[in-house]
Short mmCIF file of C-alpha atoms in Angstrom, two decimals:
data_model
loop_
_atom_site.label_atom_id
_atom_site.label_comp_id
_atom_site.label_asym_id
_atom_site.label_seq_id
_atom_site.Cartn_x
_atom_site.Cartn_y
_atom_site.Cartn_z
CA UNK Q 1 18.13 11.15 -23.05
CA UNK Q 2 15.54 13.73 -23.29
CA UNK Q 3 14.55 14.37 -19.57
CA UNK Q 4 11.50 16.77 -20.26
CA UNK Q 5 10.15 13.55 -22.48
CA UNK Q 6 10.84 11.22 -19.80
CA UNK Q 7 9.27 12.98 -17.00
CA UNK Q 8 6.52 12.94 -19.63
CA UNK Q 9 5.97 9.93 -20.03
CA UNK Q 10 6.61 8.64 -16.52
CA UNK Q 11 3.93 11.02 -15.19
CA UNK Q 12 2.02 9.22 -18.27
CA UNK Q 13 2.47 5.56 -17.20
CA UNK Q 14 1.57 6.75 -13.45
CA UNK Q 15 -1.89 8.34 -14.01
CA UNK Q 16 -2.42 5.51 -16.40
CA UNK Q 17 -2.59 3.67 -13.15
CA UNK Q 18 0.75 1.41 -13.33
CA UNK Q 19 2.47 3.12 -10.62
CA UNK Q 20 6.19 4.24 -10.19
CA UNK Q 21 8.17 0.89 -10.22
CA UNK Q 22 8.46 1.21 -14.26
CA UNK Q 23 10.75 4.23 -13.92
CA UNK Q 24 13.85 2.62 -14.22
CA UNK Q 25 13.07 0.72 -16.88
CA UNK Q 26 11.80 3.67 -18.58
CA UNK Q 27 14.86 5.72 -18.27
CA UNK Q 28 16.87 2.51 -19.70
CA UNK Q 29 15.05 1.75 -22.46
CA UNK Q 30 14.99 5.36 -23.44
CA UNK Q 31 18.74 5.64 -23.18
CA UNK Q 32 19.24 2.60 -25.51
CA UNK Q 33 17.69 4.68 -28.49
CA UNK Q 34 15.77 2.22 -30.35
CA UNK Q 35 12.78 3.40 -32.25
CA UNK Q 36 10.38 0.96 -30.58
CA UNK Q 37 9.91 -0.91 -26.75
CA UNK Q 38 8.16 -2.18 -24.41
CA UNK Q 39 7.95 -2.18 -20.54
CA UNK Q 40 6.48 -5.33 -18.68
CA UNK Q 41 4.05 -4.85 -15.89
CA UNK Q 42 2.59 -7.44 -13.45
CA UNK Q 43 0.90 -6.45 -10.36
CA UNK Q 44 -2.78 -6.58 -8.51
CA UNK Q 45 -6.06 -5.43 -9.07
CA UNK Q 46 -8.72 -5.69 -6.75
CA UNK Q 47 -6.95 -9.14 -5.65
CA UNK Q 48 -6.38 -10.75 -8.68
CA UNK Q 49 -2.97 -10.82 -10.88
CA UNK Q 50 -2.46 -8.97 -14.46
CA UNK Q 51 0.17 -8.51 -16.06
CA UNK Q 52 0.79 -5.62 -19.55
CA UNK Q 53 2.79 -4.71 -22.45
CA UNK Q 54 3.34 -1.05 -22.53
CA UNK Q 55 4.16 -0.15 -26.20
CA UNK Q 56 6.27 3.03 -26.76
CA UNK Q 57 7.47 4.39 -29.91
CA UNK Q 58 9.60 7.17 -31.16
CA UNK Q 59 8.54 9.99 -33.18
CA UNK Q 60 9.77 9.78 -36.80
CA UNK Q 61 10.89 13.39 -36.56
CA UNK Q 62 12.03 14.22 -33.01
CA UNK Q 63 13.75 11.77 -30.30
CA UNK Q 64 11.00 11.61 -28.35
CA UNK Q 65 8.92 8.92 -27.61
CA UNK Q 66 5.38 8.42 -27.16
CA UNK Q 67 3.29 5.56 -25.23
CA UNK Q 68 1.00 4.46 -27.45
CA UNK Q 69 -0.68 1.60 -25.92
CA UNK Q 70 -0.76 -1.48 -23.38
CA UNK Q 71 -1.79 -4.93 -23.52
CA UNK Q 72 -4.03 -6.01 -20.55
CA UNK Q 73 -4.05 -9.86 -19.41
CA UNK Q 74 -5.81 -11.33 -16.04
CA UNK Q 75 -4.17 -14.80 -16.44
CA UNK Q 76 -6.58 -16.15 -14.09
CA UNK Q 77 -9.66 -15.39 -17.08
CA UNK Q 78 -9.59 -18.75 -19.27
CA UNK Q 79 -12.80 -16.86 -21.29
CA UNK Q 80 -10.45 -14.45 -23.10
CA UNK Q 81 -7.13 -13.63 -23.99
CA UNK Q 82 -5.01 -10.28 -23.91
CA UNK Q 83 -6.72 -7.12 -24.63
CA UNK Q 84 -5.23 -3.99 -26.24
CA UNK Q 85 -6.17 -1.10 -25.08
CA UNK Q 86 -4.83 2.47 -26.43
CA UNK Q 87 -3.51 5.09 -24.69
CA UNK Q 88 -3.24 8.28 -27.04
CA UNK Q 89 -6.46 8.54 -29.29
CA UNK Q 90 -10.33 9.54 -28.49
CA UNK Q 91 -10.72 6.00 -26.54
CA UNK Q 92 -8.64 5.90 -23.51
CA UNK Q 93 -8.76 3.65 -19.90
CA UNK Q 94 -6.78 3.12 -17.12
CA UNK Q 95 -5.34 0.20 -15.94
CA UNK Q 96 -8.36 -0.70 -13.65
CA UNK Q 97 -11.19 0.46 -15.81
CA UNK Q 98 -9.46 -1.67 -18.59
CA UNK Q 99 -9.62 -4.77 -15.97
CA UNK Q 100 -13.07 -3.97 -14.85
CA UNK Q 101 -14.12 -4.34 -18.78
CA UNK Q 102 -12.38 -7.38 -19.13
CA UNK Q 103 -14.13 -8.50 -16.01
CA UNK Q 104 -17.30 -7.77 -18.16
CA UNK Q 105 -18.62 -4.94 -16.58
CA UNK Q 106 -19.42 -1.12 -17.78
CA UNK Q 107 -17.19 2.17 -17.37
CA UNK Q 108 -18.93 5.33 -18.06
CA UNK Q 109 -16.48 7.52 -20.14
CA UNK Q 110 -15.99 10.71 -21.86
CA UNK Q 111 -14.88 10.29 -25.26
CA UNK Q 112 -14.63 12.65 -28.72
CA UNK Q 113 -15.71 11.89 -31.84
CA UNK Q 114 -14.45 12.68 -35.17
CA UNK Q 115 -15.12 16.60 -35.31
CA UNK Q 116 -13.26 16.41 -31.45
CA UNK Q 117 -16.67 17.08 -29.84
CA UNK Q 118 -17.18 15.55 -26.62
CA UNK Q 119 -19.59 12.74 -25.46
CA UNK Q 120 -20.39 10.69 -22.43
CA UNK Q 121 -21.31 6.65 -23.08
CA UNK Q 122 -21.52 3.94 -20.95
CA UNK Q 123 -18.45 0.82 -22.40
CA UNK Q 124 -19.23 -2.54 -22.01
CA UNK Q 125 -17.01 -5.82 -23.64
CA UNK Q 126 -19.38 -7.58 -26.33
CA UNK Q 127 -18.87 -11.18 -25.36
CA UNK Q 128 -20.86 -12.22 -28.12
CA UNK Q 129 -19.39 -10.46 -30.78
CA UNK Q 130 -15.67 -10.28 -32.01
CA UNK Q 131 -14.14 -7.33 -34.24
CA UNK Q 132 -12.01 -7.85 -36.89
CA UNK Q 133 -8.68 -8.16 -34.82
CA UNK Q 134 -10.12 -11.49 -32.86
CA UNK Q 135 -11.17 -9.27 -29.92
CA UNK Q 136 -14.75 -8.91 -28.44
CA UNK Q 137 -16.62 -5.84 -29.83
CA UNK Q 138 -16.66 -2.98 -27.17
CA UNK Q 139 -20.45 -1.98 -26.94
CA UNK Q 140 -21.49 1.91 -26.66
CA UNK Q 141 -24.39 3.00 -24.80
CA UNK Q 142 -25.07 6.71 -24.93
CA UNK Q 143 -26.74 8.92 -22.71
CA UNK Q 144 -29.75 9.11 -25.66
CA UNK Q 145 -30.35 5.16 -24.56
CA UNK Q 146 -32.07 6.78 -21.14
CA UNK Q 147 -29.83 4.85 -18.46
CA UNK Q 148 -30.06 6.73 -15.35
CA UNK Q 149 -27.61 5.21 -12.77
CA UNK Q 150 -28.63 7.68 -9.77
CA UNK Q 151 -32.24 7.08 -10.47
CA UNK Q 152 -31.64 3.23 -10.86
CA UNK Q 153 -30.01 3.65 -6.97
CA UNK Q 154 -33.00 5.20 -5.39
CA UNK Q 155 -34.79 2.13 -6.08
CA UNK Q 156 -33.37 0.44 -3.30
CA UNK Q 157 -32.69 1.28 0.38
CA UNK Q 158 -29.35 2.16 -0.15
CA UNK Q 159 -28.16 4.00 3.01
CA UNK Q 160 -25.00 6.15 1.29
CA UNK Q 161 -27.43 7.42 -1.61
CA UNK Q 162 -29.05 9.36 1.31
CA UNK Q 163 -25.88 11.40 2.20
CA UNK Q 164 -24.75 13.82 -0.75
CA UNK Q 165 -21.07 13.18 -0.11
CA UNK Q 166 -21.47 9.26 -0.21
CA UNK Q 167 -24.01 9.36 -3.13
CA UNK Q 168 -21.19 10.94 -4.73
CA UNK Q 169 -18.74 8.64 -4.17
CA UNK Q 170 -21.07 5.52 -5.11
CA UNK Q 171 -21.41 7.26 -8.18
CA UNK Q 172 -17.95 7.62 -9.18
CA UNK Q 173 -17.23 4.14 -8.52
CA UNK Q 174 -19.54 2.35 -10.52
CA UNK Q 175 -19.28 4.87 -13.18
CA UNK Q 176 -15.54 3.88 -13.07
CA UNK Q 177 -16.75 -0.17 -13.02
CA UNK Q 178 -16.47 -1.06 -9.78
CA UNK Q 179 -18.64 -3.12 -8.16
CA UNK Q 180 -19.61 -1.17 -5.01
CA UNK Q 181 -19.69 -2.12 -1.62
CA UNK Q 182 -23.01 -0.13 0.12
CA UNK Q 183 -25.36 -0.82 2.75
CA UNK Q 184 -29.15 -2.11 2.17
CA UNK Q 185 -30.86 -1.20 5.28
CA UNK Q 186 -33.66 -4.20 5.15
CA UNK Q 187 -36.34 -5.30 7.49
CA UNK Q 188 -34.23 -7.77 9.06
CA UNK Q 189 -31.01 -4.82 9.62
CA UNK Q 190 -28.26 -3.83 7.72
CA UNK Q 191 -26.44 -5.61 5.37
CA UNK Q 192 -23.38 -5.17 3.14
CA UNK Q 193 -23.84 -6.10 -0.20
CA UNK Q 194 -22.15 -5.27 -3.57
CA UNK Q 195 -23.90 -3.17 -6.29
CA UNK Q 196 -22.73 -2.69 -9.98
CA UNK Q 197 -23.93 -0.35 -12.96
CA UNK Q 198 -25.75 -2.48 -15.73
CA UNK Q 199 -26.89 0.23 -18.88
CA UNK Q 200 -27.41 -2.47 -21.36
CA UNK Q 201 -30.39 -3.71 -19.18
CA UNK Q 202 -30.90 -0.03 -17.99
CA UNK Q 203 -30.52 -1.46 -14.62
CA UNK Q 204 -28.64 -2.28 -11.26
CA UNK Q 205 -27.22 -5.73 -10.66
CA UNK Q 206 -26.70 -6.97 -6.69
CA UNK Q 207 -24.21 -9.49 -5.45
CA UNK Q 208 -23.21 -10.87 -2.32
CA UNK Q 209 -19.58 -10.92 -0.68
CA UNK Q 210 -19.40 -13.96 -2.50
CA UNK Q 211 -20.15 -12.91 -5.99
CA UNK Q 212 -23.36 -14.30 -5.89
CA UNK Q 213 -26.11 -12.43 -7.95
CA UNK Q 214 -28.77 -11.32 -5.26
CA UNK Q 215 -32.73 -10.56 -6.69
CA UNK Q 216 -34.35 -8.18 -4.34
CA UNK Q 217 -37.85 -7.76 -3.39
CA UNK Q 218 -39.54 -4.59 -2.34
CA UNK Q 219 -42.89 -6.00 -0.85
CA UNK Q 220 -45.33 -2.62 -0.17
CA UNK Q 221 -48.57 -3.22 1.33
CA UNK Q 222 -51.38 -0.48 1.71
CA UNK Q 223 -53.26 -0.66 5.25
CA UNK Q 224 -56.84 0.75 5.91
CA UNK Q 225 -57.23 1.76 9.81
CA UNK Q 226 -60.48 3.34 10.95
CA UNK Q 227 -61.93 3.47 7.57
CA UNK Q 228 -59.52 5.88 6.50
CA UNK Q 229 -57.37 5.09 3.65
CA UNK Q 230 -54.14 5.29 5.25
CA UNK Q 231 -50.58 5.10 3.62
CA UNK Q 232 -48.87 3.26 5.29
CA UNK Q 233 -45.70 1.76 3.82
CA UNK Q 234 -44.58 -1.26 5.53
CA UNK Q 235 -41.60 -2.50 3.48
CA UNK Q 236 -41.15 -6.28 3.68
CA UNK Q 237 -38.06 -6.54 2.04
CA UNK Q 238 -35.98 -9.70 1.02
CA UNK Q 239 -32.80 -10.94 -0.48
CA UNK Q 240 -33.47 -13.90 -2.33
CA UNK Q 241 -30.11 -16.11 -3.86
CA UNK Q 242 -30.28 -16.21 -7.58
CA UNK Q 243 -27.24 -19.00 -8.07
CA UNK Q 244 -25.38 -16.55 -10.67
CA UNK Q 245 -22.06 -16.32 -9.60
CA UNK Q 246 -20.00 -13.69 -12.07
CA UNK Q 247 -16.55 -12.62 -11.43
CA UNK Q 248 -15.05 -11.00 -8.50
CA UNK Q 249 -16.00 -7.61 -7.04
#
């Protein structure tokens, strides 16, 4: 066994986000020689089950092998089956921005195109639409669509978008899919609700601990006193139930 290809790959499966328990495994398979394999993954992400297919292969000039791709599945999702997703190529996600797109919502990626110039786009899972291996289209939305996510956060009284190093981290978490647990600091106090990046509609979606879609309601009103015209914003703010109930956080 080749151990410089091995450590290779295991640091490959690792930052791929599977984690170390496939080493063994690994260093089997490899030993066996064959020109093809798989590894079989199940563990948790963000509470719910999955299980993969890690495909390797070996190069048809050297022994070493390369892992070429995985096949996600959240057995608990009835609406679709296993996903592939690649791992060497321009288009390439880890194990929980893979889940977050099969739990239909958008990871903000840096990709290259043909001529191996780079590009930022927003990724979101085409439920409508299937491509021609039976799986739903993945959509594109480019920076040239005009989605601003930090802008789209300032909307609403959001108390980590005030400090630099939480804005930050807000950022990087939705822009990875997540669905982001922040604090709206309403009229009636602070409360913990769940925000999530949206670029098709250019916008923000809110939900509950619940998974409950949340509509919220900036009410500003404009006060006279003395004759003057006076400024004053007095923010009547609301979380009104919607009844849309996606998948979990």
């Amino acid at each position: 066994m080749n151990k410089e290809n091995y450590d290779y790959l295991k640091d490959q499966i690792f930052y791929a986000g599977f984690g170390n328990k496939l080493h063994e495994a690994l260093q089997s398979k490899i030993s066996r020689g064959k020109k093809e394999f798989q590894l079989h993954f199940q563990g948790i992400v963000s509470g719910q089950t999955v299980s993969a297919e890690l495909q390797f292969s070996q190069s048809r000039k050297t022994e070493h092998y390369f892992f070429n791709s995985y096949t996600l599945e959240i057995p608990a999702d009835s609406k679709q089956g296993p996903r592939k997703f690649y791992v060497n190529g321009r288009e390439r996600f880890t194990l929980k921005e893979a889940y977050n797109l099969m739990c239909g919502r958008s990871v903000h990626k840096q990709f290259t195109n043909m001529n191996g110039e780079p590009y930022r786009a927003w990724c979101q899972l085409d439920t409508k639409e299937m491509d021609i291996q039976g799986q739903y289209r993945m959509s594109k939305f480019y920076e040239s669509n005009g989605y601003d996510l930090e802008k789209q956060l300032e909307r609403f009284p959001i108390r980590e978008i005030s400090d630099p190093d939480s804005r930050k981290l807000v950022l990087e978490s939705l822009k990875r899919g997540n669905r982001q647990l922040v604090t709206f600091d309403l009229s009636s106090g602070p409360e913990k609700l769940y925000v999530e990046a949206l670029p098709r509609f250019k916008a923000v979606c809110i939900y509950n601990g619940k998974g409950i879609r949340q509509e919220f309601i900036d009410d500003r009103q404009h006060v006279q006193r003395n004759g003057a015209k006076l400024q004053e914003q007095q923010r009547q703010i609301q979380v009104r139930r919607s009844g849309h109930k996606p998948g979990k956080p």
